[in-house]
PDB file of C-alpha atoms in Angstrom:
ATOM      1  CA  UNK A 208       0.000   0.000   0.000  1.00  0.00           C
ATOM      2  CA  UNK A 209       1.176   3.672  -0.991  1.00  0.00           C
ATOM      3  CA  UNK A 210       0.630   6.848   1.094  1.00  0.00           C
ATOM      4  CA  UNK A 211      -0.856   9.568  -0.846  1.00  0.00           C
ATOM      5  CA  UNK A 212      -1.456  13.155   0.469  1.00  0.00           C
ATOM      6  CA  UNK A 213      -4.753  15.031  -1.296  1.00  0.00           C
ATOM      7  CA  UNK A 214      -3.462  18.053   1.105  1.00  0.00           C
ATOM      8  CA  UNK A 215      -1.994  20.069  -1.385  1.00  0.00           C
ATOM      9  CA  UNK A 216      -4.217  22.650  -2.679  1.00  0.00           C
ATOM     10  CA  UNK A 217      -4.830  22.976  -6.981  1.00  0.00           C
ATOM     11  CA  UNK A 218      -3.006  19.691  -6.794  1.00  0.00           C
ATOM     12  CA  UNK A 219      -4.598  15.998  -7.883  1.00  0.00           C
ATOM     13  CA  UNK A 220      -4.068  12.902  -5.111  1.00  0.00           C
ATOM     14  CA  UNK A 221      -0.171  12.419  -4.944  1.00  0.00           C
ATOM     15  CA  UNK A 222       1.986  10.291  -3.725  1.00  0.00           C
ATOM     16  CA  UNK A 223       3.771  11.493  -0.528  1.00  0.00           C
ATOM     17  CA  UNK A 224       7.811  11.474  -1.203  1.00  0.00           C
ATOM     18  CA  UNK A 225       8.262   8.725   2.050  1.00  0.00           C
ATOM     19  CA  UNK A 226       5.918   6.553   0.209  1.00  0.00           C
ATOM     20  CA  UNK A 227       6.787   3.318  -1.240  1.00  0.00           C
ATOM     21  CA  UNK A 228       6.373   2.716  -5.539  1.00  0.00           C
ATOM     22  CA  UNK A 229       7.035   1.629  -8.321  1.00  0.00           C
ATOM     23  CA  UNK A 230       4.876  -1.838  -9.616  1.00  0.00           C
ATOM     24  CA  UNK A 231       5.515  -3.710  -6.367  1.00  0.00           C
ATOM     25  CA  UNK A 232       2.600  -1.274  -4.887  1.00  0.00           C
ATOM     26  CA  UNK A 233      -0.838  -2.025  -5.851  1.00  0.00           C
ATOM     27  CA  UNK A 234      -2.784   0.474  -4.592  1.00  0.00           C
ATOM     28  CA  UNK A 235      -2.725   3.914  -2.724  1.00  0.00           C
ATOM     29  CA  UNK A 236      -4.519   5.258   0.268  1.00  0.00           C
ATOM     30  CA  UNK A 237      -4.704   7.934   2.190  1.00  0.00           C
ATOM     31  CA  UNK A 238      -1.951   8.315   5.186  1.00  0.00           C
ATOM     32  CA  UNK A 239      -0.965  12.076   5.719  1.00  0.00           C
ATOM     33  CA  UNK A 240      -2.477  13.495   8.563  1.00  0.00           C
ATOM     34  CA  UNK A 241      -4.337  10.873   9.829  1.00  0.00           C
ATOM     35  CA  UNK A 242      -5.449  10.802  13.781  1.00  0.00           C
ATOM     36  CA  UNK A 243      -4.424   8.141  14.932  1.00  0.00           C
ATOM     37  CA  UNK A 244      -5.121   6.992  19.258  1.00  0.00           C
ATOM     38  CA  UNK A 245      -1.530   6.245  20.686  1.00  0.00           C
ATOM     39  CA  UNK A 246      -0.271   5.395  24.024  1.00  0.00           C
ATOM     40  CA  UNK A 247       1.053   7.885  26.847  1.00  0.00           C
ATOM     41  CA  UNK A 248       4.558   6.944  26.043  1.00  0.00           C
ATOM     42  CA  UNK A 249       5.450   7.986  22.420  1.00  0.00           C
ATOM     43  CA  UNK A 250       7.257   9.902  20.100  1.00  0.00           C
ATOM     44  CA  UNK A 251       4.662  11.783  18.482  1.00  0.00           C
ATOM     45  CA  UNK A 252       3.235  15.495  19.320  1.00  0.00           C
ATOM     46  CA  UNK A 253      -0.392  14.214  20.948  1.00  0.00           C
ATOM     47  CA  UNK A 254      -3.245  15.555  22.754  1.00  0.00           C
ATOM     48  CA  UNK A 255      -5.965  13.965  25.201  1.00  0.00           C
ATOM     49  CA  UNK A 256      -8.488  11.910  23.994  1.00  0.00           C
ATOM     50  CA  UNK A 257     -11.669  14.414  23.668  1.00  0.00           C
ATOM     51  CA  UNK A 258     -14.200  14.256  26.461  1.00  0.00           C
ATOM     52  CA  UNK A 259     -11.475  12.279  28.209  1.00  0.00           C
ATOM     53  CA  UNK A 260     -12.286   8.949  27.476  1.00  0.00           C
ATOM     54  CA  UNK A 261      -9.454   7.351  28.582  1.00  0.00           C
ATOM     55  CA  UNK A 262      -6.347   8.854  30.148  1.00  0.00           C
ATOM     56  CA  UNK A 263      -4.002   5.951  29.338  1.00  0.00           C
ATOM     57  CA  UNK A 264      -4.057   6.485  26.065  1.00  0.00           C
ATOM     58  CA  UNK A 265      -3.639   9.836  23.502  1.00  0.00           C
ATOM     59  CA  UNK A 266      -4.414  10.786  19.906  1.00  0.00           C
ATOM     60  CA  UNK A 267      -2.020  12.362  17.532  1.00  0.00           C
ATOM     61  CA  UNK A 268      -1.685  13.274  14.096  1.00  0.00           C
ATOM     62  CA  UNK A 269       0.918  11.274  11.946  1.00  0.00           C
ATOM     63  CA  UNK A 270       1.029   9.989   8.641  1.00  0.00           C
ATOM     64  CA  UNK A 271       2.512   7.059   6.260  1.00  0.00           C
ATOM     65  CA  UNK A 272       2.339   3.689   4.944  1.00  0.00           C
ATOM     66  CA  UNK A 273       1.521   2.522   8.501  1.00  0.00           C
ATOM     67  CA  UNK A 274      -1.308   4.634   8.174  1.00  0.00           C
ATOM     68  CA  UNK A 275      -2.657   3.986   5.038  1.00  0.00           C
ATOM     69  CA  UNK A 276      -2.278   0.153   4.539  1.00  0.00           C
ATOM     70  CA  UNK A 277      -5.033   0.050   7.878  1.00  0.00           C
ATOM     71  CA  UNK A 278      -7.250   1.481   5.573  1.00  0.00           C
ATOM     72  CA  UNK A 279      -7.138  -0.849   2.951  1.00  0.00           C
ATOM     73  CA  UNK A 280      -7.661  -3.604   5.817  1.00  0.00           C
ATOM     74  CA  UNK A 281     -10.540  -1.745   7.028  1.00  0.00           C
ATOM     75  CA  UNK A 282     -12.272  -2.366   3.926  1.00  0.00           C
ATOM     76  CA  UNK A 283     -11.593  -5.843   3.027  1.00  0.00           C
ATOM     77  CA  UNK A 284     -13.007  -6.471   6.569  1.00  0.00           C
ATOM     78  CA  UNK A 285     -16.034  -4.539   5.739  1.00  0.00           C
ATOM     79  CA  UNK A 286     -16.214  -6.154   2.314  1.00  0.00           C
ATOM     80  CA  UNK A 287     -15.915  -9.890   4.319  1.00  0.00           C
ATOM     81  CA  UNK A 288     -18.484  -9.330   5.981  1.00  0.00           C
ATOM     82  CA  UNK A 289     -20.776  -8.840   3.320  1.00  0.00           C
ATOM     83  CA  UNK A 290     -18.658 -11.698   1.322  1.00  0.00           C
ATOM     84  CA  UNK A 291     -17.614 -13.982   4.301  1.00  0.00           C
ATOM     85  CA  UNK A 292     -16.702 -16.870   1.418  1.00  0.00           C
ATOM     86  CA  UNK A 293     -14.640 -14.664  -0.919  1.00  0.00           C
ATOM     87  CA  UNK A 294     -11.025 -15.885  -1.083  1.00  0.00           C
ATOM     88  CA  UNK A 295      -8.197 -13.335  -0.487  1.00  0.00           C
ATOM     89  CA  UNK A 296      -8.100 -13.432  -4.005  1.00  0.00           C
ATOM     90  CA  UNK A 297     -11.799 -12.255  -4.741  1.00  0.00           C
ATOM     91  CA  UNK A 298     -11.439  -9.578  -2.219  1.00  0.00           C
ATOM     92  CA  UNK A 299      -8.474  -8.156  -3.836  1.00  0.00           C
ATOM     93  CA  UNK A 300     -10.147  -8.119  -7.314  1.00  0.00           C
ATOM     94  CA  UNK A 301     -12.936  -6.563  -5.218  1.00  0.00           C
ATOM     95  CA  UNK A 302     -10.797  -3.645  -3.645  1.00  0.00           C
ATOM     96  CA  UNK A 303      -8.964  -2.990  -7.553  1.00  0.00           C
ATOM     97  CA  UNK A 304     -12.307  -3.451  -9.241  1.00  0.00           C
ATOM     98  CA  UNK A 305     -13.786  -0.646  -6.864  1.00  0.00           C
ATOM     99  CA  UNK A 306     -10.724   1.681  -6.596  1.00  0.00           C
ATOM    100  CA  UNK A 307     -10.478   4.278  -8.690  1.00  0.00           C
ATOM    101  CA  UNK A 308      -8.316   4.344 -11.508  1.00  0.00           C
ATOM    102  CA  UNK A 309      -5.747   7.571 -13.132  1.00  0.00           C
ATOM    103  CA  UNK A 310      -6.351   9.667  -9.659  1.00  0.00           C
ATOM    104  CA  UNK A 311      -2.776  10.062  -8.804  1.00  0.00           C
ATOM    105  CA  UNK A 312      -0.626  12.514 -10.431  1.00  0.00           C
ATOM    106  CA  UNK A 313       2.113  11.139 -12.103  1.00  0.00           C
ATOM    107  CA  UNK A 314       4.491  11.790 -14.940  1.00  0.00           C
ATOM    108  CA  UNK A 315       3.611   8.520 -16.578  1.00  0.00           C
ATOM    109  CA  UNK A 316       7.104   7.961 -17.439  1.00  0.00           C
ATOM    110  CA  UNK A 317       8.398   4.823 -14.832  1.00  0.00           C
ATOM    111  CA  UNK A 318      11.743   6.227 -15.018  1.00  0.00           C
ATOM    112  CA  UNK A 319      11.216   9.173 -14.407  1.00  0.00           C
ATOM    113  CA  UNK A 320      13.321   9.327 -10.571  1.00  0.00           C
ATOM    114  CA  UNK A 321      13.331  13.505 -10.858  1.00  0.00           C
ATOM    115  CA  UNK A 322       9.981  13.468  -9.301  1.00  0.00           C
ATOM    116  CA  UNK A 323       9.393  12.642  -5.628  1.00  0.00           C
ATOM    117  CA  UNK A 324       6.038  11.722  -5.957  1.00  0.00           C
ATOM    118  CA  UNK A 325       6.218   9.494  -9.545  1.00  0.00           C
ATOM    119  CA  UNK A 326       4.510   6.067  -9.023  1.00  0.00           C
ATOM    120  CA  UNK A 327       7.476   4.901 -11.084  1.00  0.00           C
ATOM    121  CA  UNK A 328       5.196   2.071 -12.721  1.00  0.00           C
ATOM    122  CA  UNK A 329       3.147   1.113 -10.139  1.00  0.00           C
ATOM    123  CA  UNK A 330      -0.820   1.167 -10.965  1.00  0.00           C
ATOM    124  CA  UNK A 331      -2.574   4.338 -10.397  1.00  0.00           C
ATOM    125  CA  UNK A 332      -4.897   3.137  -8.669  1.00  0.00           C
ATOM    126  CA  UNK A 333      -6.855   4.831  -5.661  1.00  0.00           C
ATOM    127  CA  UNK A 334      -8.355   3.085  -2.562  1.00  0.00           C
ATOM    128  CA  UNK A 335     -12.357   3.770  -3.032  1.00  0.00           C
ATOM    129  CA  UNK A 336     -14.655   2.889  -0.093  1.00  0.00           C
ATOM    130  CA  UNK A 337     -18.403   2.126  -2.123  1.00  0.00           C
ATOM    131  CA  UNK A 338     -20.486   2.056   1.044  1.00  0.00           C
ATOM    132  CA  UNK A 339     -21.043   5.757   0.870  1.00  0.00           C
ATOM    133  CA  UNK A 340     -23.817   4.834  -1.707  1.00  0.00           C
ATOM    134  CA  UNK A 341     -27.140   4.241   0.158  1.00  0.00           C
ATOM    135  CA  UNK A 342     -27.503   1.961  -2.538  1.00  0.00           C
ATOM    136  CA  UNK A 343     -24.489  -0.385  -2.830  1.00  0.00           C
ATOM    137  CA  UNK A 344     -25.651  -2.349   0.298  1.00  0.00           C
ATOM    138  CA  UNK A 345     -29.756  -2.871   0.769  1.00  0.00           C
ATOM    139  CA  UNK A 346     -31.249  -5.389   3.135  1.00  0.00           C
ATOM    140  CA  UNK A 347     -33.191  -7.130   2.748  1.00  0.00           C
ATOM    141  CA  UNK A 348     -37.038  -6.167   2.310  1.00  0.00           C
ATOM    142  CA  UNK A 349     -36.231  -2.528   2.625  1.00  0.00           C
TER     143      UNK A 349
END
């Protein structure tokens, strides 16, 4: 899983610099600025939960591969749910069927290393959730 960082503004979806590319990496999600619970011991500039939930534990605001790739999980578990047979390979072709395709900017030249943020061959392909759609999922009867 890419990072990719739709922060900057008159800019398309990019790939962040840190992130991972080139064919190996199969799809991109977001992972820049992402908050993110943590524990009271870290490295990262936090804050209290809100409404102080629970004081053993903080929120901050990081980003990265480590942040995007739980994204992508989050969905194949939603998508097993609704699918609880599909094989990992069905789920994949579900996730790449559903993601949405020429988002990122690139140069569309794989060797083109002058570019932070080329996906140096990789596909451009963009993590898309579908259950926004009050259609996608109906139960039944209703």
């Amino acid at each position: 899983t890419g990072n990719i960082d739709s922060n900057v503004p008159g800019v398309t979806e990019q790939k962040v610099s840190s992130s991972e590319c080139g064919p190996g990496v199969n799809i991109y999600a977001p992972g820049t600025s992402i908050m993110s619970a943590t524990s009271i011991t870290n490295r990262f500039t936090d804050g209290p939960y809100p409404f102080e939930v629970d004081s053993e534990h903080r929120i901050c605001n990081i980003g990265g591969t480590s942040m995007a790739a739980p994204q992508v999980a989050g969905l194949g578990a939603c998508i097993l749910q609704l699918n609880p047979a599909f094989t990992p390979a069905q789920l994949q072709e579900f996730i790449f069927d559903n993601s949405l395709k020429g988002q990122l900017s690139d140069s569309a030249q794989p060797d083109n290393y002058t570019s932070s943020n080329n996906i140096l061959g990789g596909p451009n392909r963009y993590l898309f959730q579908p259950f926004n759609n009050p259609y996608v999922l109906q139960i039944k009867n209703t």
